[in-house]
Tab-separated table of C-alpha atoms in Angstrom:
chain	number	residue	atom	x	y	z
R	6	UNK	CA	103.013	93.448	85.170
R	7	UNK	CA	103.903	95.623	88.171
R	8	UNK	CA	102.565	93.218	90.814
R	9	UNK	CA	105.222	91.446	92.842
R	10	UNK	CA	107.955	94.010	92.190
R	11	UNK	CA	109.272	96.322	94.887
R	12	UNK	CA	109.439	99.636	93.057
R	13	UNK	CA	110.861	102.895	94.380
R	14	UNK	CA	108.574	105.966	94.525
R	15	UNK	CA	110.176	107.245	91.294
R	16	UNK	CA	109.579	103.934	89.552
R	17	UNK	CA	105.966	103.883	90.735
R	18	UNK	CA	105.534	107.339	89.279
R	19	UNK	CA	106.606	105.905	85.929
R	20	UNK	CA	104.272	102.941	86.363
R	21	UNK	CA	101.325	105.233	87.104
R	22	UNK	CA	102.115	107.316	84.062
R	23	UNK	CA	102.100	104.176	81.920
R	24	UNK	CA	98.746	103.113	83.379
R	25	UNK	CA	97.238	106.540	82.701
R	26	UNK	CA	98.654	106.510	79.164
R	27	UNK	CA	98.029	102.821	78.519
R	28	UNK	CA	97.082	103.332	74.887
R	29	UNK	CA	100.282	105.277	74.156
R	30	UNK	CA	102.730	103.448	76.450
R	31	UNK	CA	103.839	100.758	73.944
R	32	UNK	CA	104.867	103.463	71.483
R	33	UNK	CA	106.611	105.979	73.747
R	34	UNK	CA	110.370	106.418	73.709
R	35	UNK	CA	112.213	106.412	77.010
R	36	UNK	CA	112.719	110.153	76.684
R	37	UNK	CA	109.013	110.767	76.020
R	38	UNK	CA	107.991	108.555	78.960
R	39	UNK	CA	110.474	110.347	81.219
R	40	UNK	CA	109.040	113.738	80.251
R	41	UNK	CA	105.459	112.582	80.813
R	42	UNK	CA	106.296	111.103	84.207
R	43	UNK	CA	108.497	114.012	85.249
R	44	UNK	CA	111.557	111.841	85.864
R	45	UNK	CA	114.982	111.417	84.264
R	46	UNK	CA	115.589	109.168	81.280
R	47	UNK	CA	117.998	106.921	83.265
R	48	UNK	CA	115.186	106.402	85.786
R	49	UNK	CA	113.061	104.908	82.997
R	50	UNK	CA	115.900	102.522	82.132
R	51	UNK	CA	116.285	101.472	85.758
R	52	UNK	CA	112.505	101.017	85.947
R	53	UNK	CA	112.586	98.563	83.043
R	54	UNK	CA	115.457	96.641	84.614
R	55	UNK	CA	113.579	96.486	87.933
R	56	UNK	CA	110.746	94.739	86.086
R	57	UNK	CA	113.175	92.106	84.786
R	58	UNK	CA	113.868	93.442	81.289
R	59	UNK	CA	117.302	94.078	79.752
R	60	UNK	CA	116.338	97.693	79.188
R	61	UNK	CA	113.523	99.951	78.108
R	62	UNK	CA	113.451	98.729	74.476
R	63	UNK	CA	112.755	95.196	75.726
R	64	UNK	CA	109.970	96.504	77.968
R	65	UNK	CA	108.399	98.435	75.102
R	66	UNK	CA	108.659	95.388	72.828
R	67	UNK	CA	106.885	93.314	75.492
R	68	UNK	CA	104.087	95.889	75.704
R	69	UNK	CA	103.612	95.872	71.936
R	70	UNK	CA	103.517	92.078	71.793
R	71	UNK	CA	100.937	92.060	74.569
R	72	UNK	CA	98.562	94.333	72.718
R	73	UNK	CA	95.228	92.508	72.194
R	74	UNK	CA	93.806	92.163	68.730
R	75	UNK	CA	91.015	94.608	67.924
R	76	UNK	CA	87.481	93.277	68.237
R	77	UNK	CA	84.226	94.450	66.748
R	78	UNK	CA	82.577	94.543	70.150
R	79	UNK	CA	84.572	97.455	71.501
R	80	UNK	CA	87.905	98.028	73.186
R	81	UNK	CA	89.445	94.784	74.520
R	82	UNK	CA	89.563	94.349	78.256
R	83	UNK	CA	86.687	96.726	78.932
R	84	UNK	CA	83.141	96.136	80.078
R	85	UNK	CA	79.958	97.490	78.654
R	86	UNK	CA	80.733	100.896	80.059
R	87	UNK	CA	84.213	100.838	78.520
R	88	UNK	CA	86.064	100.510	81.823
R	89	UNK	CA	85.558	97.225	83.673
R	90	UNK	CA	89.037	97.432	85.153
R	91	UNK	CA	88.560	101.020	86.287
R	92	UNK	CA	91.130	103.785	86.386
R	93	UNK	CA	94.399	103.692	88.308
R	94	UNK	CA	92.780	105.004	91.491
R	95	UNK	CA	90.003	102.440	91.367
R	96	UNK	CA	92.523	99.681	90.720
R	97	UNK	CA	94.394	100.707	93.870
R	98	UNK	CA	91.182	100.436	95.914
R	99	UNK	CA	90.345	97.049	94.398
R	100	UNK	CA	93.850	95.828	95.274
R	101	UNK	CA	93.332	96.881	98.909
R	102	UNK	CA	89.971	95.092	98.964
R	103	UNK	CA	91.720	91.936	97.794
R	104	UNK	CA	94.330	92.303	100.535
R	105	UNK	CA	91.552	92.542	103.103
R	106	UNK	CA	89.992	89.389	101.684
R	107	UNK	CA	93.342	87.638	102.080
R	108	UNK	CA	93.535	88.838	105.672
R	109	UNK	CA	90.011	87.549	106.352
R	110	UNK	CA	91.045	84.150	105.010
R	111	UNK	CA	94.154	84.181	107.218
R	112	UNK	CA	92.018	84.942	110.281
R	113	UNK	CA	89.961	81.796	109.675
R	114	UNK	CA	92.495	80.319	112.096
R	115	UNK	CA	92.287	82.710	115.065
R	116	UNK	CA	94.930	80.895	117.135
R	117	UNK	CA	97.965	83.037	116.129
R	118	UNK	CA	96.107	86.294	116.839
R	119	UNK	CA	94.780	84.936	120.120
R	120	UNK	CA	98.304	83.953	121.150
R	121	UNK	CA	99.534	87.424	120.205
R	122	UNK	CA	96.774	88.970	122.289
R	123	UNK	CA	97.851	86.950	125.332
R	124	UNK	CA	101.494	87.971	124.898
R	125	UNK	CA	100.678	91.652	124.499
R	126	UNK	CA	98.235	91.748	127.402
R	127	UNK	CA	100.730	90.059	129.737
R	128	UNK	CA	103.626	92.409	128.957
R	129	UNK	CA	103.897	95.246	131.530
R	130	UNK	CA	105.012	97.578	130.053
R	131	UNK	CA	104.165	96.911	126.419
R	132	UNK	CA	106.625	98.478	123.929
R	133	UNK	CA	105.181	99.152	120.474
R	134	UNK	CA	107.769	99.658	117.710
R	135	UNK	CA	107.225	101.227	114.311
R	136	UNK	CA	109.730	103.322	112.392
R	137	UNK	CA	109.375	105.482	109.271
R	138	UNK	CA	106.471	104.161	107.154
R	139	UNK	CA	105.323	101.935	110.004
R	140	UNK	CA	105.287	104.750	112.565
R	141	UNK	CA	101.662	105.650	111.810
R	142	UNK	CA	100.559	102.065	112.444
R	143	UNK	CA	102.458	101.911	115.725
R	144	UNK	CA	101.058	105.265	116.884
R	145	UNK	CA	97.513	104.233	116.043
R	146	UNK	CA	97.827	100.970	117.941
R	147	UNK	CA	99.507	102.623	120.934
R	148	UNK	CA	96.854	105.355	121.093
R	149	UNK	CA	93.996	102.893	121.499
R	150	UNK	CA	95.952	100.308	123.476
R	151	UNK	CA	96.760	102.903	126.151
R	152	UNK	CA	93.022	103.127	126.924
R	153	UNK	CA	92.936	99.513	128.119
R	154	UNK	CA	96.557	98.548	128.871
R	155	UNK	CA	98.172	100.099	131.966
R	156	UNK	CA	101.584	100.849	130.387
R	157	UNK	CA	102.095	101.209	126.634
R	158	UNK	CA	105.399	102.629	125.425
R	159	UNK	CA	105.518	103.907	121.851
R	160	UNK	CA	108.848	103.554	120.033
R	161	UNK	CA	108.404	105.448	116.770
R	162	UNK	CA	111.778	107.224	116.506
R	163	UNK	CA	115.097	105.629	115.681
R	164	UNK	CA	118.523	106.850	116.700
R	165	UNK	CA	120.921	106.051	119.502
R	166	UNK	CA	118.242	106.306	122.183
R	167	UNK	CA	116.116	103.462	120.787
R	168	UNK	CA	118.125	100.678	122.408
R	169	UNK	CA	118.119	102.618	125.690
R	170	UNK	CA	114.332	102.835	125.620
R	171	UNK	CA	114.078	99.107	124.879
R	172	UNK	CA	116.410	98.358	127.795
R	173	UNK	CA	114.303	100.571	130.057
R	174	UNK	CA	111.171	98.662	129.083
R	175	UNK	CA	112.868	95.351	129.847
R	176	UNK	CA	114.070	96.606	133.243
R	177	UNK	CA	110.501	97.706	133.983
R	178	UNK	CA	109.245	94.176	133.348
R	179	UNK	CA	108.354	93.979	129.641
R	180	UNK	CA	108.069	90.442	128.310
R	181	UNK	CA	106.911	91.085	124.733
R	182	UNK	CA	107.190	93.712	122.019
R	183	UNK	CA	104.802	94.500	119.194
R	184	UNK	CA	106.452	95.635	115.976
R	185	UNK	CA	104.889	97.041	112.824
R	186	UNK	CA	107.361	96.443	110.000
R	187	UNK	CA	106.425	97.795	106.566
R	188	UNK	CA	108.407	98.502	103.387
R	189	UNK	CA	110.866	99.853	102.886
R	190	UNK	CA	112.201	98.090	105.960
R	191	UNK	CA	114.607	100.367	107.875
R	192	UNK	CA	117.854	98.810	109.042
R	193	UNK	CA	117.120	100.421	112.414
R	194	UNK	CA	114.023	98.246	112.761
R	195	UNK	CA	115.995	95.080	112.050
R	196	UNK	CA	118.687	96.107	114.544
R	197	UNK	CA	116.147	97.068	117.221
R	198	UNK	CA	114.419	93.715	116.929
R	199	UNK	CA	117.746	91.890	117.278
R	200	UNK	CA	118.447	93.903	120.407
R	201	UNK	CA	114.980	93.123	121.758
R	202	UNK	CA	115.486	89.376	121.177
R	203	UNK	CA	118.863	89.465	122.932
R	204	UNK	CA	117.146	91.194	125.848
R	205	UNK	CA	114.685	88.301	126.081
R	206	UNK	CA	111.565	89.935	124.650
R	207	UNK	CA	109.078	87.824	122.701
R	208	UNK	CA	108.461	89.509	119.359
R	209	UNK	CA	105.038	89.877	117.754
R	210	UNK	CA	105.388	91.423	114.299
R	211	UNK	CA	102.840	92.719	111.820
R	212	UNK	CA	104.728	92.659	108.512
R	213	UNK	CA	103.879	92.864	104.831
R	214	UNK	CA	105.056	89.310	104.201
R	215	UNK	CA	106.300	86.203	106.011
R	216	UNK	CA	109.477	86.745	103.967
R	217	UNK	CA	110.043	90.276	105.305
R	218	UNK	CA	113.658	90.877	106.386
R	219	UNK	CA	112.536	91.317	110.007
R	220	UNK	CA	111.268	87.734	110.295
R	221	UNK	CA	113.182	85.350	112.566
R	222	UNK	CA	112.441	81.848	113.859
R	223	UNK	CA	110.729	82.042	117.204
R	224	UNK	CA	108.936	85.295	116.454
R	225	UNK	CA	105.171	85.415	116.049
R	226	UNK	CA	104.821	87.047	112.644
R	227	UNK	CA	101.393	87.987	111.298
R	228	UNK	CA	101.390	88.947	107.606
R	229	UNK	CA	99.234	91.701	106.128
R	230	UNK	CA	99.925	92.768	102.559
R	231	UNK	CA	100.479	96.388	101.588
R	232	UNK	CA	99.262	97.962	98.367
R	233	UNK	CA	101.947	98.960	95.877
R	234	UNK	CA	99.951	100.386	92.979
R	235	UNK	CA	100.175	104.033	94.060
R	236	UNK	CA	103.296	106.142	94.469
R	237	UNK	CA	103.382	105.297	98.173
R	238	UNK	CA	102.355	102.055	99.879
R	239	UNK	CA	98.815	101.732	101.180
R	240	UNK	CA	98.444	99.851	104.467
R	241	UNK	CA	94.734	99.163	105.016
R	242	UNK	CA	95.376	95.490	105.754
R	243	UNK	CA	98.118	96.098	108.379
R	244	UNK	CA	95.909	98.714	110.027
R	245	UNK	CA	92.982	96.275	110.183
R	246	UNK	CA	95.219	93.565	111.601
R	247	UNK	CA	96.399	96.018	114.252
R	248	UNK	CA	92.784	96.602	115.301
R	249	UNK	CA	92.193	92.847	115.427
R	250	UNK	CA	95.222	92.524	117.707
R	251	UNK	CA	93.766	95.236	119.926
R	252	UNK	CA	90.556	93.238	120.203
R	253	UNK	CA	92.478	90.065	121.031
R	254	UNK	CA	94.453	91.938	123.679
R	255	UNK	CA	91.250	93.363	125.181
R	256	UNK	CA	89.880	89.826	125.434
R	257	UNK	CA	92.860	88.975	127.668
R	258	UNK	CA	92.595	92.069	129.887
R	259	UNK	CA	89.861	91.487	132.501
R	260	UNK	CA	89.527	95.191	133.277
R	261	UNK	CA	89.555	96.396	129.657
R	262	UNK	CA	85.852	97.234	129.564
R	263	UNK	CA	86.006	99.010	132.920
R	264	UNK	CA	88.924	101.115	131.696
R	265	UNK	CA	87.010	102.065	128.540
R	266	UNK	CA	83.944	103.070	130.521
R	267	UNK	CA	86.112	105.111	132.885
R	268	UNK	CA	87.697	106.902	129.931
R	269	UNK	CA	84.296	107.641	128.430
R	270	UNK	CA	83.137	109.130	131.726
R	271	UNK	CA	86.222	111.336	131.998
R	272	UNK	CA	85.871	112.426	128.379
R	273	UNK	CA	82.241	113.409	128.983
R	274	UNK	CA	83.132	115.441	132.079
R	275	UNK	CA	85.897	117.258	130.203
R	276	UNK	CA	83.854	117.745	127.043
R	277	UNK	CA	86.628	116.239	124.908
R	278	UNK	CA	84.501	115.361	121.922
R	279	UNK	CA	82.066	117.474	119.894
R	280	UNK	CA	79.182	115.043	119.944
């Protein structure tokens, strides 16, 4: 029931509480559910509306009508061990596994990723943008990319300086920008991408959906779903796609392997890693 809805962290807290108390959920009042979830009663009402119901009574009525009939073979919807679906944490992991399967199917056509790799490898410097929730993805990509690309510029902070840093990258010769855009999409990301397009940069975007608000015709957008079953989004699929892009970029950089070997040699001399 929660799939396909963009819920706030508070609303996800309510959803998780309902999953944990699945047997009781159809019979809880909005006040009782609010107390169990540690939220306000109006938050429960807004949660029901976010799911498409007129209010919490309609949501509770739907849950009661959806209750399966008892069976002699044990609790409905469970396996032999009484928990085929798993608990809420297991369900979150299974959802991420499914997202990775979807990504694998998408990569059956390697052409878009290969094109992205060519664009990123050719851009000197290479700006990598990721704000708020997407900052971790951008930092991870930039960290590894800097080992093989001669000039990677991480843009993980918004504010009035962001456009200046984009302009500086363009003046230095940048031809493309890699953006990680994940929910909830900051307005600053949308504005920064518009500025980058006006400056002539080709945009490669890893986003949670082809319908993400950052998408524009002419951009190379690569979708990778995020998990929404926990209080905060999980981004295993976008992270994996970022690593695939790194690989595609390395394939286009003739000195990538030499740079990696040089780094390994320096790291060994400096004793950087406890190996």
